[in-house]
PDB file of C-alpha atoms in Angstrom:
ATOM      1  CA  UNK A   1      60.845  86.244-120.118  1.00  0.00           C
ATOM      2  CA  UNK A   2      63.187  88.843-118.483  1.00  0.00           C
ATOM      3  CA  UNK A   3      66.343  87.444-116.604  1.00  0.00           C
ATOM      4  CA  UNK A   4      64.649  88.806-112.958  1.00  0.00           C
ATOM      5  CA  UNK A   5      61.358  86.689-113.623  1.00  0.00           C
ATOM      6  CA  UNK A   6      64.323  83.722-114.781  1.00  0.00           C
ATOM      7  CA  UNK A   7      66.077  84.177-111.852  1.00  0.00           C
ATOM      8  CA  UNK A   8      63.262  83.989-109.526  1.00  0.00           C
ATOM      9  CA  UNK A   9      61.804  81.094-110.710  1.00  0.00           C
ATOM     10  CA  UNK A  10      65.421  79.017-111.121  1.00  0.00           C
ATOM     11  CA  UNK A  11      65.634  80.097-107.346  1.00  0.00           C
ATOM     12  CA  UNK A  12      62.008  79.003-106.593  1.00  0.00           C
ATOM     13  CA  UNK A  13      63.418  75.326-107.804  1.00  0.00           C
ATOM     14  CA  UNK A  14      66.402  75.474-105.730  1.00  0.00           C
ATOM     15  CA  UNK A  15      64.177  76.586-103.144  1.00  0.00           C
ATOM     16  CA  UNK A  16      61.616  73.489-103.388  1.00  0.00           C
ATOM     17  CA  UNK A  17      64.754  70.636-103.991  1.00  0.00           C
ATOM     18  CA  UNK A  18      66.375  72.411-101.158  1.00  0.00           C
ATOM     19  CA  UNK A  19      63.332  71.087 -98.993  1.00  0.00           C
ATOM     20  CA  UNK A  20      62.067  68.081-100.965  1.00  0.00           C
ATOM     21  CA  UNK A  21      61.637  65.469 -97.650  1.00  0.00           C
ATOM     22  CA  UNK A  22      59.551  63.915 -99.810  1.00  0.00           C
ATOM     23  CA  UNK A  23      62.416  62.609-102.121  1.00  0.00           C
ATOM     24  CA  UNK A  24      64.188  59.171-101.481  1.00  0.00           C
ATOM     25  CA  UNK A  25      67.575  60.805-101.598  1.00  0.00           C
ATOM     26  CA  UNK A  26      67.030  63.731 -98.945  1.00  0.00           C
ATOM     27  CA  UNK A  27      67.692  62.124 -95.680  1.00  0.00           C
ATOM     28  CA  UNK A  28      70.820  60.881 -97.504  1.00  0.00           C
ATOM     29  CA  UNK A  29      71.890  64.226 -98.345  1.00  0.00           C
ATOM     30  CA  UNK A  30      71.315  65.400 -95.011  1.00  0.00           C
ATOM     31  CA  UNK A  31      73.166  62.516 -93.169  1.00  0.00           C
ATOM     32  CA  UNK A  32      76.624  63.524 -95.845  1.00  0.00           C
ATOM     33  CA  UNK A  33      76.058  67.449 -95.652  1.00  0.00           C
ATOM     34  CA  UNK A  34      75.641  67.409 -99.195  1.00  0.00           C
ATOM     35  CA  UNK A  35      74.382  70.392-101.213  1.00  0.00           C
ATOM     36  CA  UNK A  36      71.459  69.425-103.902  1.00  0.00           C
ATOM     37  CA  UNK A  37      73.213  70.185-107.115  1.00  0.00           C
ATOM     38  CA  UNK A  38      70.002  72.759-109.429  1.00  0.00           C
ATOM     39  CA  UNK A  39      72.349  73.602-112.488  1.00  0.00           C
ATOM     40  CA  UNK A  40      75.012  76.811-113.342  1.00  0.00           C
ATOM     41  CA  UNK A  41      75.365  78.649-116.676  1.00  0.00           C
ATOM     42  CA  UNK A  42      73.531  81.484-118.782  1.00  0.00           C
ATOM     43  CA  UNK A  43      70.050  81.620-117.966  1.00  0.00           C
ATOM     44  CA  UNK A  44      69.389  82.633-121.319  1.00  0.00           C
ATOM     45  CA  UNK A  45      71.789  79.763-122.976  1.00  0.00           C
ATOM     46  CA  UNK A  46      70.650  78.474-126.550  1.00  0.00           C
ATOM     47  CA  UNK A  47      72.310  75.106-125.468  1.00  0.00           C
ATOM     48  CA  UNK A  48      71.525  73.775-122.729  1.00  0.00           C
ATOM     49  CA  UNK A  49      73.559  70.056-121.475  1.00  0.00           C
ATOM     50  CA  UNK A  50      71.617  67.664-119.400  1.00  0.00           C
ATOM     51  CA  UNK A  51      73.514  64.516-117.199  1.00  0.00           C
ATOM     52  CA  UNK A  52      71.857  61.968-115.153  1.00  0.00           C
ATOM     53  CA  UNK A  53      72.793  62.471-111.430  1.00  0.00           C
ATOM     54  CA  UNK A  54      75.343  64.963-109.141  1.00  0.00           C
ATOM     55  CA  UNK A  55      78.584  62.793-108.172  1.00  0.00           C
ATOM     56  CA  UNK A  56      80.258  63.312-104.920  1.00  0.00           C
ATOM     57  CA  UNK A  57      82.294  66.568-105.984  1.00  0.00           C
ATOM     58  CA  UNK A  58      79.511  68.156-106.590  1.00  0.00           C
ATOM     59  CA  UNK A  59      77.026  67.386-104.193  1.00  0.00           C
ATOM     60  CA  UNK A  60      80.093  68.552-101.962  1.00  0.00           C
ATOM     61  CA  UNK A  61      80.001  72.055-103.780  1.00  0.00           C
ATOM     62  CA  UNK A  62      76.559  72.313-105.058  1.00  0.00           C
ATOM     63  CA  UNK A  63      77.987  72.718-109.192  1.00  0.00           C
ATOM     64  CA  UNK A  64      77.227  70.014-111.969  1.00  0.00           C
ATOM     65  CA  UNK A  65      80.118  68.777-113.408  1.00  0.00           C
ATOM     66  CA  UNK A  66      82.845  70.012-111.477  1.00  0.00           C
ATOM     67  CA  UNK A  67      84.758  66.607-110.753  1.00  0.00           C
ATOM     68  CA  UNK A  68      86.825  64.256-113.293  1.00  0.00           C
ATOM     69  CA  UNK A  69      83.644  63.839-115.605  1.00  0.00           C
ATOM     70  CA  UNK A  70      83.549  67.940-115.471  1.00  0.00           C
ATOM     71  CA  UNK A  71      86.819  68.378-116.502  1.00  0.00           C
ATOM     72  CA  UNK A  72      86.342  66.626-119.493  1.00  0.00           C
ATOM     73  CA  UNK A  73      83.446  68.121-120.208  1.00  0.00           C
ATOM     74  CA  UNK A  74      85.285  71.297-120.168  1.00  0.00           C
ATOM     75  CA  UNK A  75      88.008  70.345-122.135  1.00  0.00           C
ATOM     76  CA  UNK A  76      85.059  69.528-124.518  1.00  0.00           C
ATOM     77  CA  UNK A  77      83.109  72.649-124.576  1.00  0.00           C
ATOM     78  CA  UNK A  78      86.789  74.276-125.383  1.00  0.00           C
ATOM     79  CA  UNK A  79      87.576  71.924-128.342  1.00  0.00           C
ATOM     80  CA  UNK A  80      84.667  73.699-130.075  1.00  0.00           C
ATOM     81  CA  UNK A  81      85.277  77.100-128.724  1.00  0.00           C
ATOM     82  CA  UNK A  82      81.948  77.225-127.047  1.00  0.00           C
ATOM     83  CA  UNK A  83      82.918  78.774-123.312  1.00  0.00           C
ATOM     84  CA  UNK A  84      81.468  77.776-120.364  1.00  0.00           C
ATOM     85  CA  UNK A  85      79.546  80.268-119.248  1.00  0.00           C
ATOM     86  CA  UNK A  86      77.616  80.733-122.290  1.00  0.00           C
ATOM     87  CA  UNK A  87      75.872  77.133-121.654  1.00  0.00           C
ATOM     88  CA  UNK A  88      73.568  75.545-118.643  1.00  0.00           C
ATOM     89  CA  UNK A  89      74.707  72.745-117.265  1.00  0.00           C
ATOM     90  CA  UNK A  90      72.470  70.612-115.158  1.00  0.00           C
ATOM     91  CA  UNK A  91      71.055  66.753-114.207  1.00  0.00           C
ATOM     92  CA  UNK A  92      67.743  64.860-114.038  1.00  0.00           C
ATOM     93  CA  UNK A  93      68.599  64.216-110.300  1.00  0.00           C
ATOM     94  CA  UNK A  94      69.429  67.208-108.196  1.00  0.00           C
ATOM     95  CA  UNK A  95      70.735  64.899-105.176  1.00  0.00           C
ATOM     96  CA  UNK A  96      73.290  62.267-105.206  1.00  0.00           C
ATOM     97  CA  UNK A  97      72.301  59.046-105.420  1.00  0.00           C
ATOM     98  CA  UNK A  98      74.892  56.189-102.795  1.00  0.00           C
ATOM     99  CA  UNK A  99      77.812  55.218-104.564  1.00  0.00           C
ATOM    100  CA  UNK A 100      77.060  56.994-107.542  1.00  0.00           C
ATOM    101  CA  UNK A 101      74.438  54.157-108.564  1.00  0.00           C
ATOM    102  CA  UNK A 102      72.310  54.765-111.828  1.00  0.00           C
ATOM    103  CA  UNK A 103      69.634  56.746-111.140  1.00  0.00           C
ATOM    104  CA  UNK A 104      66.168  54.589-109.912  1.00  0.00           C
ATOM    105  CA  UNK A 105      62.529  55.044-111.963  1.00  0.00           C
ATOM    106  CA  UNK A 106      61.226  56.573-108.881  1.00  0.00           C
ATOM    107  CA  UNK A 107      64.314  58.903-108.339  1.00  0.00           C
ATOM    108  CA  UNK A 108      63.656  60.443-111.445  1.00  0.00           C
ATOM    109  CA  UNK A 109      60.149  60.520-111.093  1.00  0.00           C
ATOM    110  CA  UNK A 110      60.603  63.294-108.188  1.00  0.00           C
ATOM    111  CA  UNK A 111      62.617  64.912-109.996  1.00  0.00           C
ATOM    112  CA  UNK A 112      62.032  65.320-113.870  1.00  0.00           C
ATOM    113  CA  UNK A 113      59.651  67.810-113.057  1.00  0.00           C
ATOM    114  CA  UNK A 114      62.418  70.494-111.690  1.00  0.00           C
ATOM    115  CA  UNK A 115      64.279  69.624-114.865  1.00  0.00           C
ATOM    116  CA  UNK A 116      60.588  70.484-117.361  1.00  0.00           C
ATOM    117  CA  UNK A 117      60.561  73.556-115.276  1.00  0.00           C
ATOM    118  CA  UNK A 118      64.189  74.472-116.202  1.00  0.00           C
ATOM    119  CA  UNK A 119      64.146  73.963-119.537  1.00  0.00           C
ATOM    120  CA  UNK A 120      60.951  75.928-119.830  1.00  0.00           C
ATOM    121  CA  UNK A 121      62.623  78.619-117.988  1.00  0.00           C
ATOM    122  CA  UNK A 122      65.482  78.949-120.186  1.00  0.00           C
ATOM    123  CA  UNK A 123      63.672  77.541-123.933  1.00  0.00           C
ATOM    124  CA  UNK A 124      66.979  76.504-124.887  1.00  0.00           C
ATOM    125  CA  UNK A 125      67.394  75.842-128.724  1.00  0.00           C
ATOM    126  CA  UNK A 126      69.731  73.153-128.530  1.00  0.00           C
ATOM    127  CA  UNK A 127      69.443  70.119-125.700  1.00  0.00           C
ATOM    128  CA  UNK A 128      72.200  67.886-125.454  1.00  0.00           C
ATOM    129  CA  UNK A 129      71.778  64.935-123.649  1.00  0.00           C
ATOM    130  CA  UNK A 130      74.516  63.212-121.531  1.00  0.00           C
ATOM    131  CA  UNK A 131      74.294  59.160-121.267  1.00  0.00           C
ATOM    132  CA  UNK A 132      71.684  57.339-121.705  1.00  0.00           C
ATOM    133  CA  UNK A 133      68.752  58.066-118.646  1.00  0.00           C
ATOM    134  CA  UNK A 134      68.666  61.703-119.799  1.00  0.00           C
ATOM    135  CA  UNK A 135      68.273  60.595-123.447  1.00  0.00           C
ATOM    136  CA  UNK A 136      65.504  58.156-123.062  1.00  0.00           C
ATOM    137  CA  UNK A 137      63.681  60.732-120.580  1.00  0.00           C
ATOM    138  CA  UNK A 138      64.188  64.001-122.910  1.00  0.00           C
ATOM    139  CA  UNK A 139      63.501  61.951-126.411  1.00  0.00           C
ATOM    140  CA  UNK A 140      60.064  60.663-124.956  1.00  0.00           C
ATOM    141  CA  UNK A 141      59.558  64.114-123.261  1.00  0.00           C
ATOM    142  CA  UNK A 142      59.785  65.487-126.783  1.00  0.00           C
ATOM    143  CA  UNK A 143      57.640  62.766-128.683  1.00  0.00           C
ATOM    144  CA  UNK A 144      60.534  60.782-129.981  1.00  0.00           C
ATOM    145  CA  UNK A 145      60.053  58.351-128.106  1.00  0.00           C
ATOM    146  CA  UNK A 146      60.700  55.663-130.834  1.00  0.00           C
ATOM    147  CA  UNK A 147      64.507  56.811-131.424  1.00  0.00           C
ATOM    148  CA  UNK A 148      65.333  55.462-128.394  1.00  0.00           C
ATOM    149  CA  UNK A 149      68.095  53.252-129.061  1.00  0.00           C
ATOM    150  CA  UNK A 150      71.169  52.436-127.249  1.00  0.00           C
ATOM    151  CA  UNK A 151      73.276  55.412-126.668  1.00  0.00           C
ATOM    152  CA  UNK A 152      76.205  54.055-128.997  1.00  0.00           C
ATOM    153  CA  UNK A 153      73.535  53.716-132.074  1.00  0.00           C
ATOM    154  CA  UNK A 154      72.567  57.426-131.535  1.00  0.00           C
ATOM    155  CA  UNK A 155      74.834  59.406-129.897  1.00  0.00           C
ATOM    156  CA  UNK A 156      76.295  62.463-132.183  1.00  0.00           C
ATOM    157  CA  UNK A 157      72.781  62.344-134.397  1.00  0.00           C
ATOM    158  CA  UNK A 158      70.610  65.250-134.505  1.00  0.00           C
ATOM    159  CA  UNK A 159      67.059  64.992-133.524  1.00  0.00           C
ATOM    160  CA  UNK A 160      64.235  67.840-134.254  1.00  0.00           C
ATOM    161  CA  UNK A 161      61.765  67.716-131.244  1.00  0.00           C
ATOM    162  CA  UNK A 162      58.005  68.547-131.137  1.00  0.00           C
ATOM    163  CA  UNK A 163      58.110  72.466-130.676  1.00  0.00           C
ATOM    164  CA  UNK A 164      56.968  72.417-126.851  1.00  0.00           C
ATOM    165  CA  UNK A 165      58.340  75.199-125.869  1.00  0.00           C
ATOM    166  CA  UNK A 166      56.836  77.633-129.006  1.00  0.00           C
ATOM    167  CA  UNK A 167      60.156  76.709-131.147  1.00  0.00           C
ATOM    168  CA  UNK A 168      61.620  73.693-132.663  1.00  0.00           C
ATOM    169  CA  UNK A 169      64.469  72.086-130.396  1.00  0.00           C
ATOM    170  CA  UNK A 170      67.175  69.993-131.571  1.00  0.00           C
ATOM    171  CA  UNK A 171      68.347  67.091-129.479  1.00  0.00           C
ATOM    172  CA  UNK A 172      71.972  65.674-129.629  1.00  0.00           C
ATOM    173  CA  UNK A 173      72.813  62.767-127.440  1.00  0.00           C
ATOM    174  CA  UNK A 174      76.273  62.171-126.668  1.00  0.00           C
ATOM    175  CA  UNK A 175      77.968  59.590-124.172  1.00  0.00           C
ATOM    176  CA  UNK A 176      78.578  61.079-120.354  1.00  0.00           C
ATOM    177  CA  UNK A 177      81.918  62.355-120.476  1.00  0.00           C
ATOM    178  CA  UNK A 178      82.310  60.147-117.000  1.00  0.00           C
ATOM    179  CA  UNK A 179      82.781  56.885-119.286  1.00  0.00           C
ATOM    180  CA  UNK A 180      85.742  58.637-121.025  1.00  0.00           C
ATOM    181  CA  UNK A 181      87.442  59.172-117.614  1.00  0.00           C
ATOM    182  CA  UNK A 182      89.597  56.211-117.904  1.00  0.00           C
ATOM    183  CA  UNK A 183      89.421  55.877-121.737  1.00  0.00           C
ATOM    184  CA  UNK A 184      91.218  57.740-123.793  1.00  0.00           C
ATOM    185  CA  UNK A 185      89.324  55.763-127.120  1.00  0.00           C
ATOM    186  CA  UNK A 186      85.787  57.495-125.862  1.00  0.00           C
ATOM    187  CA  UNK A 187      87.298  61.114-125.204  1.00  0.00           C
ATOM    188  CA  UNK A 188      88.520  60.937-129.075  1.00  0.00           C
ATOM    189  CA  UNK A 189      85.224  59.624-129.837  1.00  0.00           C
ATOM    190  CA  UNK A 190      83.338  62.057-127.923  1.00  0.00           C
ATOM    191  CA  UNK A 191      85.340  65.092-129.230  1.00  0.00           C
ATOM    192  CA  UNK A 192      84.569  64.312-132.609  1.00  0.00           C
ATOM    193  CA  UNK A 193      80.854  63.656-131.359  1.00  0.00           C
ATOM    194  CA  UNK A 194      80.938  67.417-129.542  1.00  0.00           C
ATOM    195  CA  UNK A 195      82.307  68.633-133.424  1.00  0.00           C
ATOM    196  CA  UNK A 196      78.288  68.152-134.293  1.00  0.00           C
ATOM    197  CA  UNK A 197      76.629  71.014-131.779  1.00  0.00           C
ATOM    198  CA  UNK A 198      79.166  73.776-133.616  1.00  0.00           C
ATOM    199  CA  UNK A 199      77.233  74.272-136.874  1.00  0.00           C
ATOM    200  CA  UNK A 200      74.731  75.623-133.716  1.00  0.00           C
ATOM    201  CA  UNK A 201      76.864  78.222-132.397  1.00  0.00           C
TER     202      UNK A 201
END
């Protein structure tokens, strides 16, 4: 797929979550003036990062990860020399749920799709997963659904998925860098998780 026909359709999605009244979080975007938050990076990225749900930062700005979670997350991505802009960064939930809550079943139900169509648009190579409600959704998406564990039991591992999208995709769950905002133990333990997605660059 060309990057016009890539574009079109990742605007097509902004387009549609833009003007999802049928969602439970759009009248509370509305009410806070908050931007639904699609994804950013390389349309053509062989790595593509996945979170659970747009904080207030960003539903303020419209970016993923662009608060204290995003900073880490940067100072990750550096640690293995893998820039920025190379990557796509987005979330299951493409509104902000109050207070930053986990995301509900039926939150994620309205919009898992936008994230199938996303991935499908850019056939990433490499998915990593960001805390636990994008792991459990992408490993059952795949067909893995019986490595679910708890996040600590599998985070850093490397899982080969069903080849959906006409290739074999690896799967890497790792913590949310949010939980190593006040923990200095889980950013050490995270960096030396990130250490496992180089031998993909």
């Amino acid at each position: 797929m060309d990057k016009q026909k890539k574009e079109e359709l990742l605007k097509q999605i902004r387009d549609e979550v833009l003007n999802l009244k049928s969602s439970p979080l759009y009248s509370y975007r509305v009410a806070n003036n908050y931007y639904p938050v699609i994804g950013q990076g390389n349309h053509d990225a062989k790595i593509m990062f996945i979170g659970e749900a747009p904080g207030k930062n960003e539903a303020e700005s419209g970016i993923p990860f662009c608060g204290a979670a995003g900073k880490i997350l940067d100072e990750l991505l550096a640690s293995i020399g893998l820039p920025r802009s190379e990557v796509y960064i987005t979330n299951i939930l493409k509104d902000r749920p109050p207070e930053n809550r986990d995301p509900l079943p039926e939150e994620i139900k309205v919009y898992a799709p936008f994230l199938d169509r996303q991935i499908e648009i850019i056939q990433p190579q490499v998915i990593v997963t960001l805390g636990r409600f994008s792991t459990a959704y992408i490993l059952e998406k795949f067909g893995l659904k019986n490595e679910i564990k708890p996040i600590s039991q599998i985070k850093g591992k490397v899982f080969s998925a069903n080849p959906l999208l006409g290739h074999a995709v690896k799967i890497i769950p790792l913590y949310h860098p949010a939980v190593a905002v006040y923990n200095n133990n889980v950013k050490e333990e995270l960096k030396k998780d990130f250490q496992v997605i180089k031998q993909f660059l």
